[in-house]
PDB file of C-alpha atoms and ligand atoms in Angstrom:
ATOM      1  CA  UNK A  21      28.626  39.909 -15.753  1.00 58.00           C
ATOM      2  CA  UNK A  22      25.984  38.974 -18.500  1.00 73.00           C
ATOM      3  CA  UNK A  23      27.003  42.282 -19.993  1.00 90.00           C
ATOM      4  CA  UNK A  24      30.250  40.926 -20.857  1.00 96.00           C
ATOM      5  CA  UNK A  25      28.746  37.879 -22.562  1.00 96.00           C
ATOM      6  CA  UNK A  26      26.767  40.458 -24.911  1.00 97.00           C
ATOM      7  CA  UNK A  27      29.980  42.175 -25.507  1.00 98.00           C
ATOM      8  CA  UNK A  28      31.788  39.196 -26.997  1.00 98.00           C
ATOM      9  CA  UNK A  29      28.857  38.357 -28.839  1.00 97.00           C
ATOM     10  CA  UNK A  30      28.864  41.921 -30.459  1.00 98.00           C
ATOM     11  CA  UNK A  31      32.695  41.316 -31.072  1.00 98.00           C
ATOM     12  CA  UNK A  32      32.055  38.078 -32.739  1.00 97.00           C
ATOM     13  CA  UNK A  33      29.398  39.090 -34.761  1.00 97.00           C
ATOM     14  CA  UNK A  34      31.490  42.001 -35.861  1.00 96.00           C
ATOM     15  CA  UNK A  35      34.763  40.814 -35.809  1.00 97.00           C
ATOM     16  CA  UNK A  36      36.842  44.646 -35.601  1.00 97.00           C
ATOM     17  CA  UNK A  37      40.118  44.592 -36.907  1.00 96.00           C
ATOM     18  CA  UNK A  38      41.032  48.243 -35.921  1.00 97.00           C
ATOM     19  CA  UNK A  39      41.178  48.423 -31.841  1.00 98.00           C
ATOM     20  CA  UNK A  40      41.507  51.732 -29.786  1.00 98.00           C
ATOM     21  CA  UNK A  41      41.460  51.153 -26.280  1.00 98.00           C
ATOM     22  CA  UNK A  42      40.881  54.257 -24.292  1.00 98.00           C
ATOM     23  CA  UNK A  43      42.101  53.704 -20.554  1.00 98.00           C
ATOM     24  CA  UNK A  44      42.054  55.889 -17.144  1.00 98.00           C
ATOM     25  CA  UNK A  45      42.899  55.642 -13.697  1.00 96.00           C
ATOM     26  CA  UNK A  46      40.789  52.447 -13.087  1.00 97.00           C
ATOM     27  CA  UNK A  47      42.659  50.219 -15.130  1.00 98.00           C
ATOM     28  CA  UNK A  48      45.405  50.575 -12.768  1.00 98.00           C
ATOM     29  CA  UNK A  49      43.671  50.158  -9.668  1.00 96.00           C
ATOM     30  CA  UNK A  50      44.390  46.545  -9.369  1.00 97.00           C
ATOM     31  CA  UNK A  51      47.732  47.617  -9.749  1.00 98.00           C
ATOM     32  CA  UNK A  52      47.092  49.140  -6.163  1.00 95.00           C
ATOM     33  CA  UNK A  53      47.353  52.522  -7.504  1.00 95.00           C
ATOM     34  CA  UNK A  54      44.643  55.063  -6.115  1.00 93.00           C
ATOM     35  CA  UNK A  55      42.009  56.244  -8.806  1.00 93.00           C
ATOM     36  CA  UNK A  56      41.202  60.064  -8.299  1.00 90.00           C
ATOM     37  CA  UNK A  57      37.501  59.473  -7.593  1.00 84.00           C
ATOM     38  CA  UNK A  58      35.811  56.794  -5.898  1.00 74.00           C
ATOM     39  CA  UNK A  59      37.077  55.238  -2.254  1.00 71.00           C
ATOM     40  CA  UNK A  60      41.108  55.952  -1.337  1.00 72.00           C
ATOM     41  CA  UNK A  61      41.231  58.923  -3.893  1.00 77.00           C
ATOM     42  CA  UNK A  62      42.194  61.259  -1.208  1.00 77.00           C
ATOM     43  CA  UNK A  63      45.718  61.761  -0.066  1.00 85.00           C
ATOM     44  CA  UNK A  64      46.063  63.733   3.710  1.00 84.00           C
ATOM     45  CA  UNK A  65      42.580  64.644   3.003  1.00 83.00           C
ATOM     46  CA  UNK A  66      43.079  66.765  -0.166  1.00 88.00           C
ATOM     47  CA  UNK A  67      41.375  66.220  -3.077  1.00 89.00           C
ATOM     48  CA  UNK A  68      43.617  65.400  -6.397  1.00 90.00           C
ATOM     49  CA  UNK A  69      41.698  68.309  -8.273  1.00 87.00           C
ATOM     50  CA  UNK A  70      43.466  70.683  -5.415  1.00 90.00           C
ATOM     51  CA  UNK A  71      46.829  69.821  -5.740  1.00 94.00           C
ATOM     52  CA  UNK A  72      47.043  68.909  -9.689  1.00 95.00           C
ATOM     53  CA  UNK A  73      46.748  72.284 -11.090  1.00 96.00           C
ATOM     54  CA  UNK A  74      49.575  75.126 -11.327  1.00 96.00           C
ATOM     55  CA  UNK A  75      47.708  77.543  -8.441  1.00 96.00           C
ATOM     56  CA  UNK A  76      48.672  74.847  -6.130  1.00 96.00           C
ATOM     57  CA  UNK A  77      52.176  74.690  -7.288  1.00 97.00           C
ATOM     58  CA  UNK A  78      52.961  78.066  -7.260  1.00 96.00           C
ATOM     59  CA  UNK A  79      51.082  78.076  -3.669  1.00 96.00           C
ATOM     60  CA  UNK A  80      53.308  75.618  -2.498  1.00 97.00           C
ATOM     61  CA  UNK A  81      55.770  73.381  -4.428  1.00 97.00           C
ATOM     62  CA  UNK A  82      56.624  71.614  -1.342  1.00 97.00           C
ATOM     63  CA  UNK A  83      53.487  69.859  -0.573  1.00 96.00           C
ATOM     64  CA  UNK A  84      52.169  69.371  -4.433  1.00 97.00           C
ATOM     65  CA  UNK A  85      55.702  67.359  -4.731  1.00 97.00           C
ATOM     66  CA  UNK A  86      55.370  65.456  -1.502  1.00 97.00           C
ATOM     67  CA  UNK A  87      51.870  64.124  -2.848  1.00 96.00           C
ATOM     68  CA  UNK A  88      53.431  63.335  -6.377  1.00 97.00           C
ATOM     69  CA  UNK A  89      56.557  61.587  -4.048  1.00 97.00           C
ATOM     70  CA  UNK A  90      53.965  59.495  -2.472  1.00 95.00           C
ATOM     71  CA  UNK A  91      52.376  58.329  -5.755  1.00 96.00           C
ATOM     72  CA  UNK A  92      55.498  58.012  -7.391  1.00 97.00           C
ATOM     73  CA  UNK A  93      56.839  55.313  -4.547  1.00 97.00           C
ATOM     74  CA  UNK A  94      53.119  53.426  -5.330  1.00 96.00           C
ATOM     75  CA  UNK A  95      53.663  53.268  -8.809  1.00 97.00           C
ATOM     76  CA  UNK A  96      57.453  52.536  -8.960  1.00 97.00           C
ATOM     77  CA  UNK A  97      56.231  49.530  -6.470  1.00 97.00           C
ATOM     78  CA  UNK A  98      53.204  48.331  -9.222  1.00 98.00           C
ATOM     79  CA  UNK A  99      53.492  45.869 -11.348  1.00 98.00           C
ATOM     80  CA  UNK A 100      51.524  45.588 -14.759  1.00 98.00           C
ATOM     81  CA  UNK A 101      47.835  43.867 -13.952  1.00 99.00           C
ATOM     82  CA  UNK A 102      45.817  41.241 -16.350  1.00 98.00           C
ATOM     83  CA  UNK A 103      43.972  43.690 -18.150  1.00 99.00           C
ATOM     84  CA  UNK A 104      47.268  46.344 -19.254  1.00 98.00           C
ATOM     85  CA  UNK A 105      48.877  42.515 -20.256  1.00 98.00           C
ATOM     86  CA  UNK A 106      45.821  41.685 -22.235  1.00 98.00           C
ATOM     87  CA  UNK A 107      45.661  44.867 -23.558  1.00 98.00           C
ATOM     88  CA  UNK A 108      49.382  44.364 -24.956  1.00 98.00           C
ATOM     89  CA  UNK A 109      48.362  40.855 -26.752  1.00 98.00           C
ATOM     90  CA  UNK A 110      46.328  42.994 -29.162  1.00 97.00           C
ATOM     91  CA  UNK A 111      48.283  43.302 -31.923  1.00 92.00           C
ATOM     92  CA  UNK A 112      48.117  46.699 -33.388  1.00 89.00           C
ATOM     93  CA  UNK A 113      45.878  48.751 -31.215  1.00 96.00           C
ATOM     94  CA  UNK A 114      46.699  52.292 -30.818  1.00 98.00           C
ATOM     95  CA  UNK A 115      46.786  52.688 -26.806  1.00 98.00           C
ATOM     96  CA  UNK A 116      44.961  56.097 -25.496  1.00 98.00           C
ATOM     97  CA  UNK A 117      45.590  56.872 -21.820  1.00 98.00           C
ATOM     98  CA  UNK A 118      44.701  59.419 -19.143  1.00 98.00           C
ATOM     99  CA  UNK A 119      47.345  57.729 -16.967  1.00 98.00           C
ATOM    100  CA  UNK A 120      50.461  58.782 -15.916  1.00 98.00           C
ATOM    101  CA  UNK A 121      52.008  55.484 -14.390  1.00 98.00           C
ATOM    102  CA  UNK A 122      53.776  53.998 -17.595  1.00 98.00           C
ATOM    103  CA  UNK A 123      51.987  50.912 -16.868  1.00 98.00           C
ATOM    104  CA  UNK A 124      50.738  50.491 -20.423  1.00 98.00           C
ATOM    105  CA  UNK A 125      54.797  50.757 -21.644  1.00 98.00           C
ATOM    106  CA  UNK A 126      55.960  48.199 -19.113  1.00 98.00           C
ATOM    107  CA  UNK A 127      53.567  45.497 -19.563  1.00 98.00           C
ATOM    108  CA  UNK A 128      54.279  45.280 -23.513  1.00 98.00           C
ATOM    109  CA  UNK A 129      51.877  47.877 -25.333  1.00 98.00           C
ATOM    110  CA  UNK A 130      53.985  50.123 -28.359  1.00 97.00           C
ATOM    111  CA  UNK A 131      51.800  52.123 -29.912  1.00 98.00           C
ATOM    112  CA  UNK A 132      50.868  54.298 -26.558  1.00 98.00           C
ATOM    113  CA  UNK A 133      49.177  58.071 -26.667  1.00 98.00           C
ATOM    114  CA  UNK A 134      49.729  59.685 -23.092  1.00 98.00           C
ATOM    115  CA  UNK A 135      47.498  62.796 -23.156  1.00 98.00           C
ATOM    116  CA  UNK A 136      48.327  63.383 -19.572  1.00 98.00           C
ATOM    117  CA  UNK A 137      52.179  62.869 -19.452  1.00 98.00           C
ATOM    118  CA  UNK A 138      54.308  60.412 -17.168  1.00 98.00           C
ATOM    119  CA  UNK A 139      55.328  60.789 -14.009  1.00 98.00           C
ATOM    120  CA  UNK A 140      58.516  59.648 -14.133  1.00 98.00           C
ATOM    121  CA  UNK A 141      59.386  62.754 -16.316  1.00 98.00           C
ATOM    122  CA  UNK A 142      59.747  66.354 -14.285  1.00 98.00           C
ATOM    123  CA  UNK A 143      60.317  69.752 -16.193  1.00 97.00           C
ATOM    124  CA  UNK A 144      62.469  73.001 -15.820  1.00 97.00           C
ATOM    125  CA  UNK A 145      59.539  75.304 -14.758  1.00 94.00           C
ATOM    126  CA  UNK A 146      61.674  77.927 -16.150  1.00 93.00           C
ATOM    127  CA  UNK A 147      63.284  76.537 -19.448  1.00 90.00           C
ATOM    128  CA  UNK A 148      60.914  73.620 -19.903  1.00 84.00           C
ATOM    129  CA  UNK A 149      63.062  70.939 -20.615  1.00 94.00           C
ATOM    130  CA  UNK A 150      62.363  67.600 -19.537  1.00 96.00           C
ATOM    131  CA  UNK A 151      64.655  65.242 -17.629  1.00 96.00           C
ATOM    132  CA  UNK A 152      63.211  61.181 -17.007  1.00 97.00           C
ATOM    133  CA  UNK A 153      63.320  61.392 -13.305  1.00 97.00           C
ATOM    134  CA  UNK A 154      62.306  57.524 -12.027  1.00 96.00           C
ATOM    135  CA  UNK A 155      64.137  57.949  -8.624  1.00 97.00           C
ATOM    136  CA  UNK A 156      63.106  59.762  -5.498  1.00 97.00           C
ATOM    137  CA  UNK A 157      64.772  63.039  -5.358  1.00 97.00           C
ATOM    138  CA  UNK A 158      66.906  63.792  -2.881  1.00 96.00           C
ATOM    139  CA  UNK A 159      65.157  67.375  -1.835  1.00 96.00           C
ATOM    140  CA  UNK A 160      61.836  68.618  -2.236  1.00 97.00           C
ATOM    141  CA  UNK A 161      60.943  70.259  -4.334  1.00 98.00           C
ATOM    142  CA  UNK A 162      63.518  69.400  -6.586  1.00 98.00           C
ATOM    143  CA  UNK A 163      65.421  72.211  -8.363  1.00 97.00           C
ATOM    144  CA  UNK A 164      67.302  72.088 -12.352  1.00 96.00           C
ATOM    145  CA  UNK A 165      70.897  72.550 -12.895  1.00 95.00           C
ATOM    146  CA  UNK A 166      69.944  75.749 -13.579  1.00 95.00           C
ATOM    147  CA  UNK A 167      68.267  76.651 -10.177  1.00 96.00           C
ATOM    148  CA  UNK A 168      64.721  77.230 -10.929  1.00 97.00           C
ATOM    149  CA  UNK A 169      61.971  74.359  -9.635  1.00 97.00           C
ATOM    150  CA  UNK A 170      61.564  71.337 -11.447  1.00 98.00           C
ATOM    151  CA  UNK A 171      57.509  70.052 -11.629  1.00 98.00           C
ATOM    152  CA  UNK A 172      56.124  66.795 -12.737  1.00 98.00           C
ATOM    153  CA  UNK A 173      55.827  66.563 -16.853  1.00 98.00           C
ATOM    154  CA  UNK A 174      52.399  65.934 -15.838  1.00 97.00           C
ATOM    155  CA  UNK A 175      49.395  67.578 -17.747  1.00 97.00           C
ATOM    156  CA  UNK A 176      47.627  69.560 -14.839  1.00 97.00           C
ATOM    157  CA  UNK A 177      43.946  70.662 -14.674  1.00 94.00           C
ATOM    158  CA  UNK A 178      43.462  73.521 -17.115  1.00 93.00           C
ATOM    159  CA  UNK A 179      46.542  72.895 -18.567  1.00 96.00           C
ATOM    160  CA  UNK A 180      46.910  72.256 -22.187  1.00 96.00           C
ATOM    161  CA  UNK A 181      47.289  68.940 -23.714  1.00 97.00           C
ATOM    162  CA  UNK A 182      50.562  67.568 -25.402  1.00 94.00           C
ATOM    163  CA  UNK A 183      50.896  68.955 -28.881  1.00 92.00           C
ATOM    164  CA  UNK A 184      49.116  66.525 -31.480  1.00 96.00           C
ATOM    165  CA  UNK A 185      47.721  63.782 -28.855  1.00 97.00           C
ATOM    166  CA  UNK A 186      44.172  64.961 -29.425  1.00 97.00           C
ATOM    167  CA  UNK A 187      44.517  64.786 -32.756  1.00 98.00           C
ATOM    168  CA  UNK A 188      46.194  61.424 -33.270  1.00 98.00           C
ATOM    169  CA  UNK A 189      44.210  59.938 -30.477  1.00 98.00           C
ATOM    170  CA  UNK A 190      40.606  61.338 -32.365  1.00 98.00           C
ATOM    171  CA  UNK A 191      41.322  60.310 -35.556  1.00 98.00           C
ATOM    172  CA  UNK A 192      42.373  57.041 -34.646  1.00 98.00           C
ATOM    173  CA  UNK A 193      39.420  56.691 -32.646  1.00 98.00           C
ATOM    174  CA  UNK A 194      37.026  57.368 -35.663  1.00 98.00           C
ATOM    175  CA  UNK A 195      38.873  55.285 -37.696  1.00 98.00           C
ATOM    176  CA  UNK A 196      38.549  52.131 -35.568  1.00 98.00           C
ATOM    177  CA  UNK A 197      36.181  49.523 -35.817  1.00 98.00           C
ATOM    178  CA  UNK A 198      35.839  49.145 -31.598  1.00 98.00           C
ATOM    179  CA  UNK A 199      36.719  51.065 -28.659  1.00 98.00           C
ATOM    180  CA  UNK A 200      37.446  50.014 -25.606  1.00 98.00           C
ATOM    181  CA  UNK A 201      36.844  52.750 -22.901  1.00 98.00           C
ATOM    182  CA  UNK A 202      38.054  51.154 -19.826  1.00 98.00           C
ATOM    183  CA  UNK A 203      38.222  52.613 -16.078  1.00 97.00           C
ATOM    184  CA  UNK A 204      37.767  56.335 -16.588  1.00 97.00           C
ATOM    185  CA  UNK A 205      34.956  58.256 -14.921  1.00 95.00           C
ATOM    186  CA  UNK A 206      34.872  60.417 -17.985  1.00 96.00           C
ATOM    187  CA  UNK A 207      34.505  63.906 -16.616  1.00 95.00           C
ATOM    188  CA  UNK A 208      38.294  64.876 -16.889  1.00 94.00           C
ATOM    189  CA  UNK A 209      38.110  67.254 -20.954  1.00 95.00           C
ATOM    190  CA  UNK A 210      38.967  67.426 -23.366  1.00 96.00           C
ATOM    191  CA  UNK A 211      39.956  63.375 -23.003  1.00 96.00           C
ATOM    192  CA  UNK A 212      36.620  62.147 -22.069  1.00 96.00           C
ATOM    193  CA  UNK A 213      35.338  64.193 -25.466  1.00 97.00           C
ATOM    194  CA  UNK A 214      36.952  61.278 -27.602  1.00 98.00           C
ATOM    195  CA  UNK A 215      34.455  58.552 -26.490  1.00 98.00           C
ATOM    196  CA  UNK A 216      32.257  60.545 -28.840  1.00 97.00           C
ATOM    197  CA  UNK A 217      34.258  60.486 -31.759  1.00 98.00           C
ATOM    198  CA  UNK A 218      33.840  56.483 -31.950  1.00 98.00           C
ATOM    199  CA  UNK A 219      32.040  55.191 -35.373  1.00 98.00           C
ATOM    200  CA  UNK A 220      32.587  51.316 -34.718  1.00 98.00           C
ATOM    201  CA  UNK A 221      31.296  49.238 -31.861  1.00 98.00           C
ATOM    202  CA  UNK A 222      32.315  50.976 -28.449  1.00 98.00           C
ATOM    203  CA  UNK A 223      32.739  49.196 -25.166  1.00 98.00           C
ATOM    204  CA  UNK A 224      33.408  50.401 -21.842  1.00 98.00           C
ATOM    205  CA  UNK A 225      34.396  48.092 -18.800  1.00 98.00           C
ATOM    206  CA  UNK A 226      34.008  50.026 -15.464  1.00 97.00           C
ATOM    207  CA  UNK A 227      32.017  48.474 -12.122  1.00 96.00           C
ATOM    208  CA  UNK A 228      30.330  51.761 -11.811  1.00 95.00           C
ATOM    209  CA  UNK A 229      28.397  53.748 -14.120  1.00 95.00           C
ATOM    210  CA  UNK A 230      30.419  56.677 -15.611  1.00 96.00           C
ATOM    211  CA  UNK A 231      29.701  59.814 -17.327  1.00 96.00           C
ATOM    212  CA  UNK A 232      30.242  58.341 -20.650  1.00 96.00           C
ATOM    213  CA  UNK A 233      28.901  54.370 -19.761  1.00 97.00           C
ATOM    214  CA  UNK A 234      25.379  55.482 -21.817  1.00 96.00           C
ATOM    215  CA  UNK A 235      27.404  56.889 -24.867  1.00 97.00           C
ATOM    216  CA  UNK A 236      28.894  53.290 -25.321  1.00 98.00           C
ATOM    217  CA  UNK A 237      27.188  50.271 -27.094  1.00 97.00           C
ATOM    218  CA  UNK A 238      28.077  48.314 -24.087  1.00 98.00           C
ATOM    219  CA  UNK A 239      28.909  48.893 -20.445  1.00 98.00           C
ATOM    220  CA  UNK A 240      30.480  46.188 -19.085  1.00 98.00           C
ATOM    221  CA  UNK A 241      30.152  46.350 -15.205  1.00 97.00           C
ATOM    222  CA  UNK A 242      32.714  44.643 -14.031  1.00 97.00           C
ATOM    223  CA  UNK A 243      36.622  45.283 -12.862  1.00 97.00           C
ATOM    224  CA  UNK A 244      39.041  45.504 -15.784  1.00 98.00           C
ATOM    225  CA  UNK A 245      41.375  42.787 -14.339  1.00 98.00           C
ATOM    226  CA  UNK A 246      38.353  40.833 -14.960  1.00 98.00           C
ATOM    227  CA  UNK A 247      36.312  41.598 -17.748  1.00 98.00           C
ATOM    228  CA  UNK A 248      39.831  42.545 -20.114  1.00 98.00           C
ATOM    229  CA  UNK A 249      41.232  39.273 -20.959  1.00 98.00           C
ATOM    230  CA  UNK A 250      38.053  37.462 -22.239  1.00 98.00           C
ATOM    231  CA  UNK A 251      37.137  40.703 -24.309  1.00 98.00           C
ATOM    232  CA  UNK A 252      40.839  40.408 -25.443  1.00 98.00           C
ATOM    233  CA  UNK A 253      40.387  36.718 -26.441  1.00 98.00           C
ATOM    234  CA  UNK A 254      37.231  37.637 -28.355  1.00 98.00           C
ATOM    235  CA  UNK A 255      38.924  40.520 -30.682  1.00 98.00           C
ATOM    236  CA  UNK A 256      42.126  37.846 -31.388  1.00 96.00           C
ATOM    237  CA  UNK A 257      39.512  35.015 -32.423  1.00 95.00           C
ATOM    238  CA  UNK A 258      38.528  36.749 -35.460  1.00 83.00           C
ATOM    239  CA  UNK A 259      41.759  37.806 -36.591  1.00 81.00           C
TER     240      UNK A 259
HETATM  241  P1  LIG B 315      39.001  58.816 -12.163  1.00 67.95           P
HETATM  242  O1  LIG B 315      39.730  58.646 -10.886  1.00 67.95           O
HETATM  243  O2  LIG B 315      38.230  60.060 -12.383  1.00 67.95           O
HETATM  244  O3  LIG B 315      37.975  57.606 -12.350  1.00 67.95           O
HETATM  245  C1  LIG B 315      38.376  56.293 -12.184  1.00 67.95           C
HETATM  246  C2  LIG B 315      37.308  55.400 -12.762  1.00 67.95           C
HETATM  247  O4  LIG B 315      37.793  54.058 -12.692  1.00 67.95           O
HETATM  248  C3  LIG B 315      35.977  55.431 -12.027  1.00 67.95           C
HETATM  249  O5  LIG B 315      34.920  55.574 -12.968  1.00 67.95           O
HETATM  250  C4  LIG B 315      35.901  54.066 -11.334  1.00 67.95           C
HETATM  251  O6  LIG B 315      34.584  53.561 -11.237  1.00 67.95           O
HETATM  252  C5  LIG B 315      36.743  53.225 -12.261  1.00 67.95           C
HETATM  253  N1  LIG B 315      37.335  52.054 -11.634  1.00 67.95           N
HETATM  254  C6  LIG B 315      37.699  51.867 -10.334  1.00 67.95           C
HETATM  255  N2  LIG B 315      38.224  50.643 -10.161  1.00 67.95           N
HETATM  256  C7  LIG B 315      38.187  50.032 -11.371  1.00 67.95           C
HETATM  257  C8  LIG B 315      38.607  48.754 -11.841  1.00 67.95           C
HETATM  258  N3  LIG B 315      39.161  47.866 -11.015  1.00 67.95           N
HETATM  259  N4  LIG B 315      38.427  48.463 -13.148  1.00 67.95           N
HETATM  260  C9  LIG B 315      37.867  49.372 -13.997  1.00 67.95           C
HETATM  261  N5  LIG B 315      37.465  50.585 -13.612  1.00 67.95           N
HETATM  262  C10 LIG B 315      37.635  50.934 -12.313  1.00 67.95           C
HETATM  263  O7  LIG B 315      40.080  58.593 -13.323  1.00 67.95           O
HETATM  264  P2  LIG B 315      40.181  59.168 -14.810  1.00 67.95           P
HETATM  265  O8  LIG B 315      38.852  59.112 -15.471  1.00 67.95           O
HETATM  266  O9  LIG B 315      41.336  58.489 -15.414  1.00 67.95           O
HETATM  267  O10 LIG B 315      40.533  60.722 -14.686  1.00 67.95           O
HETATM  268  C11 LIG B 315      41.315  61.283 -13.689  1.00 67.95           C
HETATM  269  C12 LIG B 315      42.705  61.794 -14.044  1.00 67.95           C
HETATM  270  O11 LIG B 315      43.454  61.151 -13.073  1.00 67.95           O
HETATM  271  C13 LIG B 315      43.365  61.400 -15.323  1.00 67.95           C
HETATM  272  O12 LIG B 315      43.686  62.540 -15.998  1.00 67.95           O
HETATM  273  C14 LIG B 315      44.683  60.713 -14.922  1.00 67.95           C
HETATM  274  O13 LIG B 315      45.789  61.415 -15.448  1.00 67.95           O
HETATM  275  C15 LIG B 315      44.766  60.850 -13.460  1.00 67.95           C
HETATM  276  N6  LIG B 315      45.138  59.642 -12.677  1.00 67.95           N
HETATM  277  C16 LIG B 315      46.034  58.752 -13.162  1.00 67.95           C
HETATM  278  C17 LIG B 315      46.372  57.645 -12.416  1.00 67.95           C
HETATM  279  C18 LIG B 315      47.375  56.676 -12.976  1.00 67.95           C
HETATM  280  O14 LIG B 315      48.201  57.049 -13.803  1.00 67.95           O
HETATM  281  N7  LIG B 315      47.300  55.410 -12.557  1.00 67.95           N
HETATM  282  C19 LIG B 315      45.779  57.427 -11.168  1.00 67.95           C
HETATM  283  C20 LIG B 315      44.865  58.373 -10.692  1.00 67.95           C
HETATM  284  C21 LIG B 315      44.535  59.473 -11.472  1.00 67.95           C
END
C-alpha cells in the first residue's frame, strides 16, 4: 500500500478543502453486496448487463424482479462499511454514486447525487410515479394500484440519467480541489465520463486497475474498507 502513503502526502501538501468523492459498486463490497464485474457478479449465471436493461423487462418481468428481490434481501441485510462511515466524517463533500443500495444515506453522508437511482424505490411503468418500496413484495412482479407493472426506480443500461445529476455532479467535480474515485470499474457512461472533468488532485482507491485508474493522480490499490479512513484522516488534518 505505498501508494496510499503518496496519496496522503499529496493531500498534505495540498491540503483540498472542496471534496467530491465519486463511488461505485466496490465500495459496497465489504458490505457483502456483489459488484457487477469481478468474482460473484453473476446471479443464476446471468450477467447484470442482461437483466438491467428494459429488453429484459419487457421479455420477462418475472425473472428481472426475482434478481432485483435477491439483491434487495442482500442489501436490506448490509450494514454501512468503514469506508461509506469515513466518507460521512467529511464535512461538506458532495457524494457522487453509481450505487443503488442507499448505503451512502444510512451511514451519515447528506449531500448524496444518485445517478443510478435506489432500489428501494419501484415505478408505475405506466404513469411513472414512484412509490419507496423497502419491503419484499408480496407477488412478483409487483403491480400499481392502478394495474400496470411496477419496475425498480433504477437507471437501466441505455436508459437516461436522472434529470440534472450530470450536471450537478460535473460541475461540482470541476470545482473541487480532490476527487476521490473509489470502487468503480469505470466503463458504465456517461458516469465514468466525470473522472475527466476533475481539475484538483484526483484519487482513486480500487485493488484492481480500472478503466479510469491512469486518468487519476493516484491509484491507490488497495480495498476501500482499507485505504478510506486514513485518506479521510488526511483531508480532516488540514481543515
Ligand atoms: P462494477 O461492478 O463495474 O465494478 C466494481 C469495481 O469495484 C471493480 O473495478 C472492482 O475492482 C472494484 N472493487 C471490488 N472490490 C472492491 C473493494 N473492496 N474496494 C474497492 N473497490 C473494489 O461497478 P460500477 O463501476 O459501480 O458500475 C456498475 C453499475 O453497477 C453501476 O451503475 C451501479 O449502479 C451498479 N451496481 C450497484 C451496486 C450497489 O448499489 N451496491 C452493486 C453492483 C452494481
Amino acid at each position: 500500500m505505498s501508494e496510499v502513503h503518496d496519496a496522503i502526502a499529496a493531500i498534505r501538501n495540498r491540503r483540498p478543502q472542496s471534496v467530491v468523492v465519486f463511488t461505485g459498486a466496490g465500495v459496497s463490497a465489504e458490505s457483502g453486496i456483489p459488484t457487477f464485474r469481478g468474482s460473484g457478479g453473476l446471479w443464476r449465471n446471468f450477467r447484470a448487463e442482461d437483466l438491467a436493461t428494459p429488453a429484459a423487462f419487457a421479455r420477462d418481468p418475472k425473472l428481472v424482479w426475482e434478481w432485483y428481490e435477491w439483491r434487495r434481501g442482500l442489501i436490506r441485510e448490509a450494514q454501512p462499511n468503514a469506508a461509506h462511515r469515513a466518507i460521512a466524517r467529511l464535512p461538506d463533500p458532495l457524494v457522487v454514486t453509481q450505487n443503488v443500495d442507499g448505503l451512502h444515506e444510512r451511514a451519515g453522508s447528506r449531500d448524496i447525487v444518485e445517478l443510478h437511482g435506489n432500489i428501494f424505490r419501484a415505478r408505475c411503468a405506466r404513469e411513472r410515479k414512484t412509490i419507496q418500496a423497502r419491503e419484499p413484495f408480496d407477488e412478483i412482479p409487483p403491480r400499481c394500484t392502478c394495474g400496470a407493472l411496477l419496475r425498480p426506480d433504477i437507471v437501466w443500461f441505455g436508459e437516461t440519467l436522472p434529470a440534472g445529476a450530470m450536471e450537478r455532479a460535473g460541475a461540482a467535480i470541476a470545482a473541487a480541489d480532490l476527487l476521490l474515485v473509489i470502487g468503480t470499474s469505470g466503463v458504465v457512461y456517461p458516469a465514468a465520463g466525470l473522472v475527466a472533468l476533475a481539475r484538483g488532485l484526483s484519487i482513486e482507491i480500487n485493488p484492481e486497475a480500472s478503466s479510469i485508474s491512469t486518468a487519476c493522480h493516484f491509484a491507490v490499490t488497495a480495498t476501500a474498507a482499507d485505504a478510506t479512513p486514513p485518506i479521510v484522516d488526511a483531508i480532516m488534518e488540514g481543515r
